[in-house]
Every structure is written in C-alpha cells, then in structure tokens.
Coordinates of C-alpha atoms in Angstrom, one line a residue:
M1 CA -16.3 12.2 26.1
A2 CA -12.8 11.3 24.9
R3 CA -9.9 13.7 25.8
I4 CA -6.6 13.1 24.0
A5 CA -3.2 13.6 25.4
F6 CA -0.8 13.8 22.4
I7 CA 2.7 12.3 22.9
L8 CA 4.8 14.4 20.6
L9 CA 8.4 13.3 19.8
C10 CA 10.3 15.9 17.8
H11 CA 13.7 17.2 17.1
K12 CA 13.5 20.3 14.8
D13 CA 11.5 23.4 13.7
P14 CA 10.5 24.9 17.0
D15 CA 8.1 27.3 15.4
A16 CA 6.2 24.5 13.8
I17 CA 6.1 22.6 17.1
I18 CA 4.7 25.7 18.9
R19 CA 2.0 26.1 16.3
Q20 CA 1.1 22.3 16.4
A21 CA 0.8 22.4 20.2
Q22 CA -1.3 25.5 20.2
S23 CA -3.6 24.0 17.5
L24 CA -4.1 20.7 19.2
T25 CA -4.7 22.2 22.7
A26 CA -7.0 25.0 21.6
V27 CA -10.1 22.7 21.5
G28 CA -9.5 21.1 24.9
D29 CA -7.0 18.4 24.4
F30 CA -3.5 18.0 25.9
I31 CA 0.1 17.5 24.7
A32 CA 3.3 16.3 26.2
I33 CA 6.4 17.3 24.1
H34 CA 9.7 15.5 24.1
F35 CA 12.3 17.7 22.2
D36 CA 15.3 15.6 21.3
G37 CA 18.3 16.0 23.6
R38 CA 20.6 16.3 20.5
A39 CA 18.6 19.4 19.3
P40 CA 19.9 22.9 20.2
D41 CA 19.1 24.0 23.8
A42 CA 18.1 27.4 22.5
D43 CA 15.3 25.8 20.4
Y44 CA 14.1 23.9 23.4
R45 CA 14.0 27.0 25.6
R46 CA 12.1 28.8 22.8
I47 CA 9.4 26.1 22.8
R48 CA 9.2 26.2 26.7
A49 CA 8.9 30.0 26.7
A50 CA 6.2 30.1 24.1
L51 CA 4.0 27.5 25.8
K52 CA 4.7 28.2 29.5
D53 CA 1.3 29.8 30.1
N54 CA -0.6 26.9 28.4
D55 CA -1.6 24.5 31.2
R56 CA -2.5 21.8 28.6
V57 CA 1.2 21.4 27.6
T58 CA 3.8 19.5 29.6
F59 CA 7.3 18.2 29.1
P60 CA 9.2 15.2 30.5
K61 CA 11.7 15.9 33.3
R62 CA 14.6 14.8 31.1
R63 CA 15.4 15.1 27.5
I64 CA 16.8 11.9 25.9
K65 CA 19.3 12.0 23.0
C66 CA 17.5 9.9 20.4
G67 CA 18.8 7.8 17.5
W68 CA 17.0 5.9 14.8
G69 CA 16.6 2.2 15.6
E70 CA 17.7 2.7 19.3
W71 CA 16.1 2.1 22.6
S72 CA 16.4 5.8 23.2
L73 CA 13.3 6.4 21.2
V74 CA 11.3 4.1 23.5
D75 CA 12.9 5.6 26.6
A76 CA 11.9 9.1 25.4
T77 CA 8.3 7.8 24.7
L78 CA 8.0 6.2 28.2
R79 CA 9.2 9.3 29.9
T80 CA 6.8 11.5 27.9
V81 CA 3.9 9.2 28.4
Q82 CA 4.6 9.3 32.2
A83 CA 4.7 13.1 32.2
A84 CA 1.3 13.2 30.3
A85 CA -0.3 10.6 32.6
D86 CA 0.8 12.6 35.7
A87 CA -0.1 16.1 34.3
F88 CA -3.4 15.3 32.6
P89 CA -5.7 13.1 34.8
R90 CA -8.7 13.9 32.6
A91 CA -7.0 12.5 29.5
T92 CA -8.7 9.3 28.3
H93 CA -6.5 8.5 25.3
F94 CA -2.8 8.9 24.6
Y95 CA -1.9 9.4 20.9
M96 CA 1.6 9.2 19.5
V97 CA 2.5 11.8 16.9
S98 CA 5.6 13.4 15.4
G99 CA 6.4 16.9 14.3
D100 CA 5.5 15.8 10.7
C101 CA 2.0 14.7 11.7
M102 CA -1.2 16.7 11.4
A103 CA -4.9 15.9 12.0
I104 CA -6.9 15.2 8.9
K105 CA -10.3 15.2 10.8
S106 CA -11.9 17.6 13.2
A107 CA -11.4 17.2 17.0
Q108 CA -15.1 16.5 17.2
Y109 CA -14.9 13.7 14.7
A110 CA -11.8 12.2 16.5
R111 CA -13.6 12.2 19.9
D112 CA -16.7 10.6 18.5
F113 CA -14.5 8.0 16.7
L114 CA -12.7 7.1 20.0
D115 CA -16.0 7.0 22.0
R116 CA -17.5 4.4 19.6
R117 CA -15.3 1.6 20.8
D118 CA -13.6 0.8 24.1
C119 CA -10.3 -0.4 22.6
D120 CA -6.7 0.4 21.9
Y121 CA -5.5 1.2 18.4
I122 CA -2.1 -0.3 17.9
E123 CA -0.8 -2.3 15.0
S124 CA 0.4 -5.5 16.7
V125 CA 1.1 -8.6 14.6
D126 CA 3.2 -11.7 15.3
F127 CA 6.9 -10.8 14.8
F128 CA 7.9 -14.2 13.3
R129 CA 4.7 -15.4 11.4
S130 CA 3.6 -12.1 9.9
N131 CA 5.0 -10.5 6.8
W132 CA 5.3 -7.1 8.4
I133 CA 9.1 -7.1 7.8
A134 CA 9.2 -7.2 4.0
T135 CA 13.0 -7.5 3.6
G136 CA 16.1 -7.6 5.8
W137 CA 16.7 -8.9 9.3
R138 CA 14.0 -10.6 11.3
E139 CA 15.2 -12.9 14.1
E140 CA 18.6 -11.0 14.1
R141 CA 16.8 -7.9 15.5
L142 CA 16.0 -9.8 18.7
V143 CA 18.4 -12.7 19.4
Y144 CA 21.6 -10.6 19.0
R145 CA 22.6 -7.6 21.1
H146 CA 22.8 -4.3 19.4
Y147 CA 24.7 -1.7 21.4
V148 CA 25.5 1.1 18.9
N149 CA 23.6 3.1 16.4
E150 CA 23.6 1.5 13.0
R151 CA 23.5 4.7 11.0
K152 CA 26.2 6.5 13.1
Y153 CA 28.6 3.6 13.6
R154 CA 27.7 1.4 10.6
R155 CA 30.9 -0.6 10.4
L156 CA 31.1 -1.2 14.2
F157 CA 27.4 -2.2 14.3
Y158 CA 27.8 -5.0 11.7
A159 CA 31.2 -6.0 13.0
M160 CA 29.6 -6.6 16.5
F161 CA 26.8 -8.6 14.9
E162 CA 29.3 -10.8 12.9
V163 CA 31.3 -11.5 16.1
Q164 CA 28.2 -12.6 18.0
K165 CA 27.0 -14.7 15.0
R166 CA 30.3 -16.5 14.7
L167 CA 30.6 -17.2 18.4
G168 CA 27.0 -18.4 18.6
L169 CA 26.0 -15.7 21.2
K170 CA 22.3 -15.9 20.6
R171 CA 20.1 -15.1 23.6
K172 CA 16.7 -16.2 24.6
I173 CA 13.5 -14.2 24.3
P174 CA 11.7 -13.9 27.7
D175 CA 9.7 -17.0 28.0
D176 CA 6.3 -15.4 28.8
L177 CA 6.5 -12.9 25.9
E178 CA 5.2 -13.3 22.4
V179 CA 7.0 -10.6 20.5
M180 CA 4.8 -8.5 18.3
I181 CA 5.6 -5.8 15.7
G182 CA 3.8 -2.9 14.1
S183 CA 3.7 0.8 13.4
Q184 CA 5.0 3.1 16.2
W185 CA 2.0 5.5 15.7
W186 CA -0.5 4.2 18.2
C187 CA -3.5 5.5 20.3
L188 CA -3.9 3.8 23.7
R189 CA -6.5 4.2 26.5
R190 CA -5.5 5.6 29.9
R191 CA -5.7 2.2 31.7
T192 CA -3.6 0.6 29.0
V193 CA -0.9 3.3 29.3
E194 CA -0.9 2.9 33.1
A195 CA -0.6 -0.8 32.7
V196 CA 2.4 -0.4 30.3
L197 CA 4.1 2.1 32.7
A198 CA 3.7 -0.3 35.6
F199 CA 4.9 -3.2 33.5
A200 CA 8.0 -1.2 32.6
K201 CA 8.8 -0.6 36.2
R202 CA 8.0 -4.2 37.3
R203 CA 9.7 -6.2 34.5
R204 CA 13.3 -4.9 34.4
D205 CA 14.2 -8.1 32.6
V206 CA 12.0 -7.2 29.6
L207 CA 13.4 -3.7 29.5
R208 CA 17.0 -5.1 29.5
F209 CA 16.0 -7.3 26.6
F210 CA 14.5 -4.6 24.5
R211 CA 17.3 -2.1 25.3
T212 CA 19.6 -4.0 23.0
T213 CA 17.2 -5.1 20.3
W214 CA 17.2 -3.3 17.0
I215 CA 14.3 -0.8 16.2
P216 CA 12.5 -1.5 19.5
D217 CA 10.0 1.3 18.8
E218 CA 8.3 -1.1 16.4
T219 CA 8.2 -4.0 19.0
F220 CA 8.2 -2.8 22.7
F221 CA 4.8 -1.2 23.0
Q222 CA 3.3 -3.6 20.5
T223 CA 4.5 -6.6 22.6
A224 CA 3.6 -5.0 26.0
V225 CA 0.1 -4.1 25.0
R226 CA -0.6 -7.5 23.6
H227 CA 0.8 -9.1 26.8
L228 CA -1.3 -6.9 29.1
I229 CA -4.6 -6.3 27.3
P230 CA -7.2 -9.0 26.1
G231 CA -7.0 -9.4 22.3
H232 CA -10.7 -8.4 21.8
E233 CA -9.8 -4.9 23.2
I234 CA -7.1 -4.3 20.6
D235 CA -7.7 -3.1 17.1
S236 CA -4.5 -3.9 15.2
R237 CA -4.3 -0.8 13.1
T238 CA -2.9 2.7 13.3
L239 CA -5.0 5.7 13.2
T240 CA -2.3 7.7 11.4
F241 CA -2.3 7.6 7.6
L242 CA 1.1 7.1 6.0
M243 CA 2.4 5.7 2.8
F244 CA 5.7 4.3 1.8
S245 CA 7.5 4.5 -1.6
D246 CA 9.0 1.5 -3.4
Y247 CA 12.3 2.3 -1.6
G248 CA 10.7 2.0 1.9
M249 CA 10.7 5.8 2.5
P250 CA 7.7 7.7 3.9
V251 CA 5.8 9.5 1.2
T252 CA 5.7 13.3 1.7
L253 CA 2.3 15.0 1.5
Y254 CA 1.8 18.5 -0.1
N255 CA -0.8 21.2 -0.5
D256 CA -2.7 19.4 -3.2
H257 CA -3.3 16.3 -1.0
Y258 CA -6.0 18.0 1.1
D259 CA -9.1 16.4 -0.4
L260 CA -7.4 13.0 -0.6
L261 CA -6.4 13.1 3.1
L262 CA -9.9 14.0 4.3
A263 CA -11.3 11.0 2.6
Q264 CA -9.1 8.5 4.3
D265 CA -10.3 6.4 7.3
F266 CA -7.7 7.8 9.7
L267 CA -7.5 10.7 12.2
F268 CA -3.9 11.9 11.5
A269 CA -1.5 11.8 8.6
R270 CA 2.3 11.9 8.2
K271 CA 4.5 13.0 6.8
I272 CA 3.4 16.6 5.9
S273 CA 6.0 18.6 4.0
P274 CA 7.5 21.6 6.0
H275 CA 6.8 23.6 2.8
A276 CA 3.1 22.6 2.6
T277 CA 2.0 25.8 4.4
E278 CA -1.4 26.0 2.8
L279 CA -2.1 22.3 3.7
K280 CA -1.0 22.9 7.3
R281 CA -3.2 26.0 7.6
R282 CA -6.3 24.2 6.2
L283 CA -5.8 21.2 8.4
G284 CA -5.2 23.4 11.5
V285 CA -8.5 25.2 10.8
L286 CA -10.2 21.8 10.3
W287 CA -9.2 20.4 13.7
A288 CA -11.2 23.2 15.5
A289 CA -14.2 23.0 13.1
E290 CA -17.6 21.7 14.2
G291 CA -20.3 19.9 12.3
V292 CA -18.0 18.8 9.4
R293 CA -19.1 15.7 7.7
F294 CA -16.5 13.5 6.1
R295 CA -17.0 11.2 3.1
I296 CA -14.7 8.2 3.7
S297 CA -13.5 6.5 0.5
N298 CA -10.1 5.2 1.8
E299 CA -8.5 4.8 -1.7
G300 CA -5.3 6.8 -0.9
R301 CA -2.8 4.0 -0.8
Q302 CA -4.1 2.3 -3.9
L303 CA -4.3 5.6 -5.7
Y304 CA -0.7 6.4 -4.8
K305 CA 0.5 3.0 -5.9
F306 CA -1.2 3.5 -9.2
L307 CA 0.1 7.0 -9.9
A308 CA 3.6 6.3 -8.6
A309 CA 4.0 3.4 -11.0
K310 CA 3.4 5.5 -14.2
G311 CA 6.3 5.5 -16.6
R312 CA 8.0 2.4 -15.2
E313 CA 8.6 -0.6 -17.3
G314 CA 8.3 -3.9 -15.6
R315 CA 10.4 -7.0 -16.5
R316 CA 9.6 -10.6 -16.0
F317 CA 11.9 -12.8 -14.0
A318 CA 14.2 -15.0 -16.1
P319 CA 12.2 -17.6 -17.9
R320 CA 12.2 -21.1 -16.5
F321 CA 14.0 -23.7 -18.5
W322 CA 10.8 -25.6 -19.3
E323 CA 9.2 -22.4 -20.6
K324 CA 12.3 -21.3 -22.5
E325 CA 12.4 -24.5 -24.6
S326 CA 8.6 -25.1 -24.9
T327 CA 6.3 -24.0 -27.6
L328 CA 2.6 -24.1 -28.3
G329 CA 3.3 -26.0 -31.4
R330 CA 4.6 -24.9 -34.8
E331 CA 1.5 -26.1 -36.5
R332 CA -0.9 -24.3 -34.1
E333 CA -2.5 -20.8 -34.4
L334 CA -3.3 -18.5 -31.5
L335 CA -5.8 -15.7 -32.1
I336 CA -5.6 -13.0 -29.4
V337 CA -8.4 -10.3 -29.0
I338 CA -6.9 -7.3 -27.1
C339 CA -9.5 -4.9 -25.6
K340 CA -9.7 -2.7 -22.5
K341 CA -13.5 -3.0 -22.5
W342 CA -13.9 -6.6 -21.6
H343 CA -17.7 -6.7 -22.5
V344 CA -16.9 -5.5 -26.1
A345 CA -14.3 -8.3 -26.6
K346 CA -16.7 -10.9 -25.0
R347 CA -19.5 -9.9 -27.4
L348 CA -17.2 -10.3 -30.4
V349 CA -15.7 -13.6 -29.4
E350 CA -19.2 -15.0 -28.7
R351 CA -20.2 -14.2 -32.3
I352 CA -16.9 -15.7 -33.5
R353 CA -17.7 -18.8 -31.6
Q354 CA -21.1 -19.0 -33.2
M355 CA -19.9 -18.4 -36.7
T356 CA -16.7 -20.4 -36.8
N357 CA -16.9 -23.1 -34.1
V358 CA -13.3 -22.0 -33.0
P359 CA -12.9 -22.5 -29.2
C360 CA -12.9 -19.0 -27.6
I361 CA -11.9 -18.3 -24.0
E362 CA -12.5 -14.9 -22.4
Y363 CA -9.8 -13.2 -20.4
L364 CA -8.4 -16.4 -18.8
F365 CA -5.3 -14.5 -17.7
N366 CA -7.4 -11.6 -16.1
E367 CA -10.5 -13.1 -14.6
E368 CA -10.2 -15.6 -11.7
A369 CA -13.7 -16.9 -12.4
C370 CA -13.1 -17.6 -16.1
D371 CA -14.8 -20.8 -17.2
L372 CA -12.0 -23.3 -17.8
P373 CA -12.1 -27.1 -17.9
D374 CA -10.4 -29.2 -15.2
L375 CA -6.7 -29.3 -16.2
G376 CA -5.3 -30.9 -13.1
G377 CA -5.0 -27.7 -11.0
I378 CA -3.0 -25.5 -13.3
E379 CA -6.1 -23.5 -14.0
K380 CA -7.0 -22.9 -10.4
S381 CA -5.5 -19.4 -9.9
L382 CA -4.4 -16.5 -12.0
A383 CA -0.9 -16.8 -10.6
K384 CA -0.6 -20.4 -11.8
R385 CA -2.1 -19.5 -15.2
H386 CA 0.5 -16.7 -15.7
R387 CA 3.4 -18.8 -14.4
H388 CA 2.7 -21.8 -16.6
R389 CA 1.1 -19.9 -19.5
R390 CA 2.4 -22.0 -22.4
A391 CA 1.8 -25.3 -20.6
L392 CA -1.8 -24.1 -19.9
M393 CA -2.4 -23.2 -23.6
R394 CA -1.0 -26.6 -24.8
M395 CA -3.4 -28.4 -22.5
L396 CA -6.3 -26.3 -23.8
Y397 CA -5.4 -27.1 -27.4
D398 CA -5.3 -30.8 -26.5
Y399 CA -8.6 -30.6 -24.4
Y400 CA -10.5 -29.0 -27.3
G401 CA -8.8 -31.1 -30.0
T402 CA -8.0 -28.2 -32.1
D403 CA -5.1 -26.3 -33.6
R404 CA -6.9 -22.9 -33.6
M405 CA -8.0 -21.0 -30.5
V406 CA -9.2 -17.5 -29.6
I407 CA -8.4 -15.8 -26.3
C408 CA -9.0 -12.4 -24.9
V409 CA -6.3 -10.4 -23.2
D410 CA -6.2 -7.0 -21.4
P411 CA -3.9 -4.5 -23.0
L412 CA -2.1 -4.3 -19.7
N413 CA -0.6 -7.7 -20.2
L414 CA 2.2 -6.8 -22.7
D415 CA 4.4 -9.5 -21.2
L416 CA 1.8 -12.1 -22.3
L417 CA 1.6 -10.7 -25.8
E418 CA 5.4 -10.6 -26.1
D419 CA 5.7 -14.2 -24.8
F420 CA 3.1 -15.6 -27.2
G421 CA 4.3 -13.4 -30.0
R422 CA 7.8 -15.0 -29.9
D423 CA 6.4 -18.5 -30.0
R424 CA 6.9 -20.8 -32.9
A425 CA 3.1 -21.0 -33.3
V426 CA 1.4 -18.5 -35.6
T427 CA 0.1 -15.7 -33.3
R428 CA -2.4 -13.2 -34.7
M429 CA -3.6 -10.2 -32.7
L430 CA -6.6 -8.0 -33.0
E431 CA -6.7 -4.8 -30.9
I432 CA -10.2 -3.3 -30.5
E433 CA -9.8 0.5 -30.0
C434 CA -12.8 1.8 -28.1
V435 CA -14.0 5.3 -27.2
F436 CA -13.8 6.0 -23.4
S437 CA -16.4 8.3 -21.9
D438 CA -15.8 10.0 -18.6
D439 CA -18.5 7.9 -17.0
Y440 CA -16.8 4.7 -18.2
L441 CA -13.4 5.9 -16.8
V442 CA -15.0 6.6 -13.4
G443 CA -16.4 3.1 -13.4
H444 CA -13.0 1.7 -14.4
A445 CA -11.4 3.6 -11.6
M446 CA -13.9 2.2 -9.1
R447 CA -13.4 -1.3 -10.4
S448 CA -9.7 -0.9 -10.1
G449 CA -9.9 0.3 -6.5
L450 CA -8.6 3.8 -7.4
A451 CA -11.8 5.5 -6.3
G452 CA -14.9 4.5 -4.3
D453 CA -18.5 5.5 -4.1
R454 CA -17.6 8.3 -1.6
T455 CA -14.5 9.6 -3.4
P456 CA -15.0 13.4 -3.8
R457 CA -15.9 14.5 -7.3
E458 CA -12.9 16.9 -7.3
T459 CA -10.5 13.9 -6.7
V460 CA -12.2 11.9 -9.5
D461 CA -11.9 14.8 -11.9
R462 CA -8.2 15.1 -11.3
L463 CA -7.7 11.4 -11.6
L464 CA -9.6 10.9 -15.0
P465 CA -6.8 12.4 -17.3
T466 CA -4.3 10.1 -15.7
V467 CA -6.5 7.0 -16.1
R468 CA -7.2 8.0 -19.7
N469 CA -3.5 8.5 -20.5
D470 CA -2.7 5.2 -18.8
I471 CA -5.1 3.4 -21.2
L472 CA -3.6 5.2 -24.2
H473 CA -0.1 4.3 -22.9
E474 CA -0.9 0.6 -22.8
S475 CA -2.1 0.8 -26.4
D476 CA 1.0 2.7 -27.5
R477 CA 3.3 0.1 -25.9
I478 CA 1.6 -2.7 -27.9
R479 CA 2.0 -0.7 -31.1
D480 CA 5.6 0.0 -30.4
A481 CA 6.2 -3.8 -30.0
H482 CA 5.7 -4.2 -33.8
F483 CA 4.1 -7.6 -33.6
D484 CA 3.7 -9.7 -36.8
H485 CA 0.1 -10.4 -37.9
F486 CA -1.2 -7.4 -35.8
H487 CA -4.5 -5.9 -36.8
R488 CA -6.8 -3.2 -35.4
M489 CA -10.5 -2.4 -35.5
R490 CA -11.8 0.9 -34.1
E491 CA -15.2 1.9 -32.6
A492 CA -15.0 5.2 -34.6
D493 CA -14.5 3.3 -38.0
R494 CA -17.3 2.1 -40.3
P495 CA -18.1 -1.7 -40.2
E496 CA -16.6 -2.1 -43.7
A497 CA -13.2 -0.9 -42.5
N498 CA -13.4 -3.1 -39.4
A499 CA -14.4 -6.1 -41.6
Q500 CA -11.0 -5.9 -43.3
A501 CA -9.2 -6.3 -40.0
L502 CA -11.4 -9.1 -38.9
Q503 CA -11.0 -11.0 -42.3
L504 CA -7.2 -10.8 -42.0
F505 CA -7.3 -11.8 -38.3
L506 CA -9.6 -14.8 -38.6
G507 CA -9.1 -15.9 -42.2
V508 CA -12.9 -15.8 -42.8
T509 CA -14.8 -14.7 -45.9
E510 CA -15.5 -11.1 -46.6
A511 CA -19.2 -11.6 -45.9
Q512 CA -18.5 -13.3 -42.5
A513 CA -16.1 -10.6 -41.5
L514 CA -18.7 -7.9 -42.3
D515 CA -21.3 -9.8 -40.4
L516 CA -19.0 -9.9 -37.4
A517 CA -18.2 -6.1 -37.7
R518 CA -22.0 -5.4 -37.7
T519 CA -22.6 -7.3 -34.4
E520 CA -25.5 -5.5 -32.8
H521 CA -24.6 -3.2 -29.8
L522 CA -21.0 -4.4 -30.1
F523 CA -19.5 -1.2 -28.6
S524 CA -22.4 -0.3 -26.2
D525 CA -21.5 0.3 -22.6

C-alpha cells in the first residue's frame, strides 16, 4: 500500500502548518517541513515544539533563505526530500505541497489512486517546443546567468541581463540534457527520488547550470526525472488542482468551493484562502474519512473560465485592410437568424428554404461540421471562416448565384452581427426568443463543458442562474446595438404576432409568413 511522505515548503502561519502536519500524519503518512530561513526563528521553534513528539514529522538539517525564481527553492526542496528519504524508509511516494495546499480526497482514495499505476506524476514537457510558457522569456531563462533575485533587485537583475546580451555571453546547455518544464507540484516514487538525489550529487555540472537559471523550480526536477526515468513511467500531469487568473495569478479558493473541489480529478488543491476556515475544517475531516465515494466531473477550470469572464466586453483586433475596404456588395441582402436554440433556428430555415428557394446555411460560424461547398480551403475551419468572414460570404453568394442568403448565428457572436450590420449590403436580422427550461440549461451547460454527467446536482443548481443570465445578457447586448432592420419573434407570442416579424424580415406575403410561424413543433426541445 502507498505511503506518502509530504514535502512541505512554507514560510508563514505556524499554527496552520502545525494543523496541516497533524492532519496529514494522523492517518499514517509522513511529512518533512522546510520553514523558510527568512521567516522568524520564533515561529520555527514553535512548529518544532508542537510537533516534537510526532515521529512522522521531520525537518531538514538546515533552513534555506528562499526567494521566488531562485535556485534556493530547489536547494530547499532537495534538502527536505533528503531528510524525508532518510527518516521515512516506509514512504513509497514523495508529494510536494505548500502551506496553501489541502487534500481534496480522502487518504484512502489517494493511496488507492497511487497504487493503481507504477509511475511518477510530474508535469514535464519540452522547454522549447511546448507552449507551457505563455508569455515572456523562454531561452533567456537558461542561456544567460541570473545571480540576483528579480523581485528584490529588479533594476540590477535586468541590467546584468542586458550586459550579458550585448556582450554575447550566452552559455551552452549541458549536452546530454533535454530541458523540460512544468508545474513544481509533483508526486514521485521512492526510487525516482533516490535517483534524483544521487544525480544531484553526481552531476555537479548540472547543478551549477541550474543554480543560475531563472525559475529553476519549474525546470530542475522536470528535467532530471525525464533524464533518469523511462518515458512510459512518467504521467506528465500534476495531482494538485490549481487555476490561474487572466493575469497569471493563482486563483484563491474559499468555503463555497468545497463541492467543486471534490469533483476534480486531483488529490490536492491550492491555493486555499487562509480565511476559508470552514473549507479547511471540512477538507481536514475528509482526509481521515473512509469509504467516501467521489463523483469525478473535472469541470472546474472550464467553469472558472466561464464565470470569471462575465461582465467583460471583448474587442476584435484591428480589422485587416482587405476587410476594412471590402463589402458583401451594395446590391446584396444578408438575412441573419439569431437563436440560442440551434435546433429551433434550423427548423425555421429549413421551412424558409422550402418556401422561398433562398439559400440557407446553418451556423457556419459556430459549427465546424456545417455543410459548405468547396471554396478553396477558406471554409475548412471555424478560425478561417471568422477571420475571412466577408470574403467567405462573397464566395457563397457567387457559388449559389444569388443576391439573397439566409444564415444562422449564435447570439454570442455580437462581433459578427456588428461587422455584417455595418456592411454596405442590406442586412436584416431576426432574433428568435425562446423559453429556457432548467433541463435545457443543464444540457447547455454540459454541451459547453461547464458541467458533466457526474457534476453534483448542488453545483448544477448554483450554476443555472448564471447560465440563464448569461443567455439573457447576450440578447440584451444585441438589442443595445440598435441594428437597422432588426426584428424579433418570441416562443411566448401567438403565430399571428410572429408572422408580422417574419414578413418584415423575409419580404414574403402575409400568408407565407403565417405558414412559417405555424411550423409544426418549431419550438419543441
């Protein structure tokens, strides 16, 4: 059975560290604690005194003064791992955590999880070919030497970099190493940890190299493990659930995140707010619980991305010169059906196609698999269709030999509506306002990746008002745009009222419009 030695790097809140150590060791696991050398000695002595009788707790012989982005973090980790390996011969796995981390599963579940596969869990992807570094320095982290802390001595840090750059003082990466990068929150087997410790003692050249790289806690272990362990024994992922904001900062978790955290396919989570006392209490109880069954839905990051984006207005990049000067054609007419329920719009345009012979294309800017003719490749992907939207539409007019066309658009695509609404062509819009039941909204959340089959009902119930308001917000934005030739039909209205909107939208006779409004099962889900 798996036994975990936790490697805890921390620098504050001694009472929380004591509680965390007591909780993790109460069920038979171990912990090695490195308390930052910059933190008060009194706090460190307090931790040592509180845990001195717990034989499942150990400390490295020396405390290192740590700084963000420095080798000191790796040095502290190596010393703490060595202390754990020496003190806990029964430990089978070594799991990196911080003072902000807490278990989101039971110890029983975590051990069963680790016993299922004989592998190391460490995010480890190619430093140069992956997109792990979204912005900022890449090669500069490695080929130049970084001797001081970027946050503490910012001007000196960048001055030293500029001097090296101007003098061409690049250095070589060790020939036999393929540098990898990934999250610093890993879980390694004992034999892997022992191999890394031996590697660190044997390869002083590698340690010298990483000592002056920038942010080595994201590269040293990731590179060493990949260098020492066969690839099929490495699962390139972290077992610690964490999310980042648009600004690259870790998202803080609070009391009301409990149900969401339990549904994620991870063993731990960071970063837990120091004020989330109820969440910490419940998670502490959970770690010691037995027989708990977890329903994994794993929608947390997608859900956060959806909720965090509410209220933000997106802007397109500056229009390309060929789009700015182009037009669909002053003599042409574009008829846009706007509806959140795609099946409703598709039923209506199918009837329009039958009654008027006007070419109708369903959600060409929303559905990858939309049936489009061969237009030389511009139609191959949604990205291309959006990027060259006017050129695509002109080619479709030419392909069908017509000056009138009907398309369907999701209300989310306000940028499309504004673009076409400003065109010299006559653009008419018909918004179909539907009634959204809770069952439909649940299905919509699942199709959007905001929920899954195993998402707890309580989480879904809390999500539904936000999804409903989001749909209403999309409709409000369209109305606030005040488009010319804009019409609306509603599921709640009588066919006669909807026929008036259809007649103005399509320019058909009153009888044809009423026939369309009476389309059988038009609004059925």
